[in-house]
């Protein structure tokens, strides 16, 4: 998910801006522009844009610039500039440049490639006899994965990671507005910041104007929070270069809002993420609902997701359990020998 997609929304998307990479929406999408940088998008069986519900333009037409489109429902004012398009319902307005299959009615749709619709108020000059292999592949992929469960599972896994021992977060004494994250990664390049409790409420506040990072040897940096509602309007040091190695795990959050450029993969598995006032995200966004009023840029995750390490008391329980299993096994062996 983190490599294939720039944006994953398990429910609904509202957007007035663009997404540079591949997008998946499990509900409805009211949007503007997608797949602006196809050369940077990883290979996948998914179309450039997949929407399981309905898709429409936000005021103007919605554009898919490359890699095609799969929509399970209907489209309204959607233009696909490149790639095969499959529409499970009807299509109204917009246009399609390549092979297009509309299961329902096509109304005022511009057709520049081979085209199929159950009926159309415009002549179909180049009929498409059957769905293409690309359409069939995109369709199979579209419903193959429950991304809501994937996001929740990932969030739970990351939340179980213990904070790195020397990782610290400080707020400057002079202005109480600058936050510095400091830490040294382990031998695998992993650095985990535990921001739960009062910490996340202090750093995600209206008083904070700047985020700074002093990270040694880190190739994967996890930030775990647990607040329900978080808002940040801080300048973000090296957002672009840090975006590919950061994951912000907003576990349990209902709402996360950023008002300035933000760096890293944003995970709001069971809540709404909003980037407002033209704030760009340098990294992927993975959330239940998304309100996108700034750009989402490709900074594909380049780190490694670590397996959760059991707490010391969990180890004790595991060892005790193994001891019990061993004891039972030995008793069974003795009993068998006696027989």
Coordinates of C-alpha atoms in Angstrom, one line a residue, residues 1-315:
X1 CA 0.0 0.0 0.0
X2 CA 2.7 2.5 1.0
X3 CA 4.6 1.9 -2.3
X4 CA 1.8 1.5 -4.8
X5 CA -0.5 4.4 -3.7
X6 CA -0.1 8.1 -3.1
X7 CA -3.6 8.3 -1.6
X8 CA -5.8 5.6 -0.1
X9 CA -9.3 6.6 1.3
X10 CA -11.4 3.8 2.7
X11 CA -14.5 5.9 2.6
X12 CA -15.0 9.3 0.9
X13 CA -12.7 11.9 -0.8
X14 CA -13.4 15.6 -1.3
X15 CA -10.6 17.4 -3.2
X16 CA -10.0 20.7 -4.9
X17 CA -6.3 20.0 -5.6
X18 CA -4.2 17.3 -7.2
X19 CA -2.6 14.0 -6.3
X20 CA 0.7 13.2 -8.1
X21 CA 0.4 9.4 -7.8
X22 CA -2.1 6.5 -7.7
X23 CA -5.4 6.9 -5.7
X24 CA -7.8 4.4 -4.2
X25 CA -11.2 5.5 -2.8
X26 CA -13.5 3.0 -1.2
X27 CA -16.6 5.3 -1.3
X28 CA -17.3 8.4 -3.4
X29 CA -14.9 10.9 -4.8
X30 CA -15.5 14.6 -5.6
X31 CA -12.2 15.6 -6.9
X32 CA -10.0 17.5 -9.4
X33 CA -6.7 16.0 -10.7
X34 CA -4.8 12.7 -10.4
X35 CA -1.6 10.9 -11.6
X36 CA 0.4 14.0 -12.6
X37 CA 3.7 12.1 -12.4
X38 CA 3.0 8.6 -13.8
X39 CA 6.8 7.9 -14.3
X40 CA 7.2 8.0 -10.5
X41 CA 4.3 5.6 -9.8
X42 CA 5.1 2.0 -9.0
X43 CA 3.8 -0.8 -11.2
X44 CA 0.4 -2.2 -10.1
X45 CA -2.7 -4.1 -11.2
X46 CA -4.7 -1.1 -10.0
X47 CA -5.7 1.7 -12.3
X48 CA -4.3 5.2 -11.8
X49 CA -7.5 6.0 -10.0
X50 CA -9.9 3.5 -8.4
X51 CA -13.2 4.6 -7.0
X52 CA -15.6 2.0 -5.8
X53 CA -18.5 4.4 -5.5
X54 CA -19.3 7.5 -7.7
X55 CA -16.8 10.0 -9.0
X56 CA -17.4 13.6 -10.1
X57 CA -15.6 16.8 -10.7
X58 CA -15.4 19.4 -7.9
X59 CA -17.0 22.5 -9.7
X60 CA -14.9 21.7 -12.8
X61 CA -14.0 18.5 -14.5
X62 CA -12.0 15.8 -12.6
X63 CA -8.9 14.8 -14.6
X64 CA -7.1 11.5 -14.6
X65 CA -3.8 12.3 -16.4
X66 CA -2.5 8.8 -16.9
X67 CA -2.8 5.0 -16.0
X68 CA -6.5 4.8 -16.5
X69 CA -9.6 4.7 -14.3
X70 CA -11.9 2.2 -12.6
X71 CA -15.2 3.4 -11.2
X72 CA -17.6 1.0 -9.7
X73 CA -20.5 3.5 -9.8
X74 CA -21.2 6.4 -12.1
X75 CA -19.1 9.4 -13.3
X76 CA -20.1 13.0 -13.8
X77 CA -17.7 15.5 -15.5
X78 CA -14.7 13.1 -15.5
X79 CA -11.9 13.3 -18.1
X80 CA -9.4 10.5 -18.6
X81 CA -6.4 11.8 -20.7
X82 CA -4.6 8.5 -20.9
X83 CA -5.3 4.8 -20.1
X84 CA -8.3 2.5 -20.3
X85 CA -11.4 3.5 -18.3
X86 CA -14.1 1.2 -16.9
X87 CA -17.4 2.7 -15.5
X88 CA -19.7 0.4 -13.7
X89 CA -22.7 2.7 -13.9
X90 CA -23.5 5.7 -16.2
X91 CA -21.2 8.5 -17.5
X92 CA -22.4 12.1 -17.8
X93 CA -20.2 14.8 -19.4
X94 CA -16.4 14.6 -19.5
X95 CA -14.5 12.6 -22.0
X96 CA -12.2 9.6 -22.5
X97 CA -9.1 9.4 -24.7
X98 CA -8.5 5.6 -24.8
X99 CA -10.5 2.4 -24.6
X100 CA -13.6 3.0 -22.5
X101 CA -16.4 0.7 -21.2
X102 CA -19.5 2.3 -19.7
X103 CA -22.0 -0.3 -18.4
X104 CA -24.8 2.1 -18.3
X105 CA -25.9 5.2 -20.3
X106 CA -23.4 7.7 -21.7
X107 CA -24.7 11.3 -21.9
X108 CA -22.8 14.1 -23.5
X109 CA -19.5 12.2 -23.3
X110 CA -16.6 12.9 -25.6
X111 CA -15.2 9.7 -27.2
X112 CA -11.7 9.8 -28.6
X113 CA -10.9 6.0 -28.4
X114 CA -12.8 2.8 -28.8
X115 CA -16.0 3.1 -26.7
X116 CA -18.9 1.1 -25.3
X117 CA -22.1 2.1 -23.6
X118 CA -25.5 0.5 -23.2
X119 CA -26.9 3.6 -24.8
X120 CA -25.5 7.0 -25.8
X121 CA -27.0 10.3 -27.0
X122 CA -24.0 10.7 -29.2
X123 CA -22.9 8.4 -32.1
X124 CA -20.4 5.7 -31.2
X125 CA -18.0 5.8 -34.1
X126 CA -15.5 3.3 -32.8
X127 CA -17.4 0.6 -30.9
X128 CA -15.5 -1.5 -28.3
X129 CA -16.6 -5.1 -28.5
X130 CA -15.5 -6.3 -25.1
X131 CA -13.7 -5.2 -22.0
X132 CA -9.9 -5.1 -22.5
X133 CA -7.5 -7.2 -20.5
X134 CA -6.3 -4.0 -18.7
X135 CA -9.9 -3.3 -17.6
X136 CA -10.4 -6.9 -16.3
X137 CA -7.1 -6.6 -14.4
X138 CA -8.1 -3.3 -12.9
X139 CA -11.5 -4.6 -12.0
X140 CA -10.2 -7.7 -10.2
X141 CA -7.7 -5.6 -8.2
X142 CA -10.3 -3.0 -7.3
X143 CA -12.2 -5.3 -5.0
X144 CA -9.4 -7.6 -4.0
X145 CA -8.3 -5.8 -0.8
X146 CA -10.1 -4.2 2.2
X147 CA -7.9 -1.2 2.7
X148 CA -9.8 -0.1 5.8
X149 CA -8.6 -3.3 7.4
X150 CA -5.1 -2.9 6.0
X151 CA -4.8 0.6 7.5
X152 CA -6.2 -0.5 10.8
X153 CA -3.8 -3.4 11.0
X154 CA -0.8 -1.3 10.1
X155 CA -1.8 1.3 12.7
X156 CA -2.1 -1.3 15.4
X157 CA 1.2 -2.9 14.4
X158 CA 3.0 0.5 14.6
X159 CA 1.4 1.4 17.8
X160 CA 2.8 -1.7 19.5
X161 CA 6.4 -0.5 18.8
X162 CA 8.2 0.8 21.9
X163 CA 9.7 4.3 21.7
X164 CA 13.4 4.3 21.1
X165 CA 15.2 4.7 24.4
X166 CA 17.0 8.0 23.7
X167 CA 14.3 9.5 21.4
X168 CA 13.2 12.9 22.8
X169 CA 10.9 15.8 21.9
X170 CA 11.7 19.3 23.2
X171 CA 10.0 22.7 23.0
X172 CA 12.2 25.7 23.1
X173 CA 12.2 27.8 26.3
X174 CA 12.4 31.2 24.6
X175 CA 9.2 31.2 22.5
X176 CA 7.6 27.8 23.4
X177 CA 6.8 27.5 19.7
X178 CA 9.6 25.4 18.2
X179 CA 9.6 21.6 18.5
X180 CA 12.7 19.5 18.0
X181 CA 12.7 15.7 17.6
X182 CA 16.0 14.2 18.5
X183 CA 17.1 10.6 18.4
X184 CA 19.6 7.9 17.2
X185 CA 18.3 4.9 15.2
X186 CA 19.0 1.3 16.1
X187 CA 21.3 -0.9 13.9
X188 CA 18.4 -1.4 11.5
X189 CA 17.9 2.3 11.0
X190 CA 14.6 2.4 13.0
X191 CA 13.7 5.3 15.3
X192 CA 10.4 5.4 17.1
X193 CA 8.9 8.4 18.9
X194 CA 6.2 7.7 21.4
X195 CA 4.1 10.8 21.4
X196 CA 1.2 9.4 23.3
X197 CA -0.2 10.9 26.5
X198 CA 0.2 14.6 26.9
X199 CA 3.1 14.9 24.4
X200 CA 1.0 14.9 21.2
X201 CA -1.4 17.5 22.6
X202 CA 1.6 19.8 23.4
X203 CA 3.3 19.6 20.0
X204 CA 0.1 19.6 17.9
X205 CA -1.1 23.0 19.3
X206 CA -1.7 26.5 18.0
X207 CA 1.4 27.7 19.8
X208 CA 3.8 25.6 17.6
X209 CA 5.2 27.3 14.5
X210 CA 8.1 25.0 13.6
X211 CA 9.1 21.3 13.5
X212 CA 12.9 20.5 13.5
X213 CA 14.5 17.1 13.3
X214 CA 17.9 15.9 14.6
X215 CA 17.9 12.3 13.7
X216 CA 21.0 10.1 13.5
X217 CA 21.2 7.1 11.3
X218 CA 17.5 6.9 10.7
X219 CA 16.0 5.3 7.6
X220 CA 12.6 4.6 9.1
X221 CA 11.0 7.0 11.6
X222 CA 7.7 6.2 13.3
X223 CA 5.7 8.8 15.2
X224 CA 2.9 7.3 17.3
X225 CA 0.1 9.5 18.7
X226 CA -3.2 8.7 20.5
X227 CA -5.1 12.0 20.6
X228 CA -8.6 12.0 19.1
X229 CA -8.3 15.5 17.4
X230 CA -5.1 17.1 16.3
X231 CA -4.3 20.3 14.4
X232 CA -0.9 21.6 13.2
X233 CA 0.0 24.8 11.5
X234 CA 3.8 24.5 11.8
X235 CA 6.6 24.9 9.3
X236 CA 8.2 21.5 8.6
X237 CA 12.0 21.2 8.3
X238 CA 13.0 19.3 5.2
X239 CA 9.5 18.0 4.5
X240 CA 10.4 16.7 1.0
X241 CA 13.6 14.9 1.9
X242 CA 12.1 13.4 5.1
X243 CA 8.8 12.4 3.6
X244 CA 9.9 9.0 2.3
X245 CA 11.2 7.8 5.7
X246 CA 8.6 9.2 8.1
X247 CA 5.3 7.5 9.1
X248 CA 2.9 9.5 11.3
X249 CA 0.6 7.0 12.9
X250 CA -2.4 8.9 14.2
X251 CA -3.8 5.9 16.0
X252 CA -7.4 6.3 17.2
X253 CA -7.6 9.8 15.8
X254 CA -11.0 11.0 14.6
X255 CA -9.7 14.2 13.0
X256 CA -6.2 15.3 11.9
X257 CA -5.8 18.7 10.2
X258 CA -2.6 20.4 8.8
X259 CA -2.4 24.0 7.6
X260 CA 1.1 24.0 6.3
X261 CA 3.3 21.7 4.3
X262 CA 3.7 18.3 6.1
X263 CA 6.3 15.6 5.5
X264 CA 5.8 11.9 5.8
X265 CA 3.3 9.2 5.3
X266 CA 0.1 10.1 7.1
X267 CA -1.9 7.3 8.6
X268 CA -5.4 8.1 10.0
X269 CA -6.9 4.6 9.8
X270 CA -10.3 5.4 11.4
X271 CA -10.6 9.2 11.0
X272 CA -10.6 12.2 8.7
X273 CA -7.4 13.8 7.4
X274 CA -7.6 17.4 6.1
X275 CA -4.9 19.5 4.5
X276 CA -6.2 23.0 4.3
X277 CA -5.2 26.4 3.1
X278 CA -3.2 24.9 0.2
X279 CA -0.9 22.9 2.6
X280 CA 0.9 20.2 0.6
X281 CA 1.7 16.8 1.9
X282 CA 5.2 15.4 0.9
X283 CA 4.2 11.7 1.2
X284 CA 1.2 9.4 1.1
X285 CA -2.1 9.9 2.8
X286 CA -4.0 6.8 4.1
X287 CA -7.2 7.6 6.0
X288 CA -10.9 6.8 6.4
X289 CA -12.0 10.1 4.9
X290 CA -9.9 12.9 3.3
X291 CA -10.6 16.6 2.6
X292 CA -7.8 17.6 0.3
X293 CA -7.3 21.3 -0.2
X294 CA -3.6 21.2 -0.9
X295 CA -1.5 18.9 -3.1
X296 CA -0.4 15.4 -2.2
X297 CA 3.1 14.7 -3.6
X298 CA 4.8 11.4 -4.3
X299 CA 7.4 10.6 -1.6
X300 CA 7.0 6.9 -1.6
X301 CA 7.9 5.2 1.6
X302 CA 11.5 3.9 1.4
X303 CA 11.9 2.6 4.9
X304 CA 11.0 -0.8 6.4
X305 CA 8.0 -1.7 8.5
X306 CA 9.3 -3.5 11.6
X307 CA 7.5 -6.3 13.3
X308 CA 6.1 -5.4 16.7
X309 CA 8.4 -6.5 19.5
X310 CA 6.6 -7.9 22.6
X311 CA 6.9 -6.1 25.8
X312 CA 9.1 -7.7 28.6
X313 CA 6.0 -9.0 30.4
X314 CA 4.7 -10.5 27.1
X315 CA 8.0 -12.3 26.7

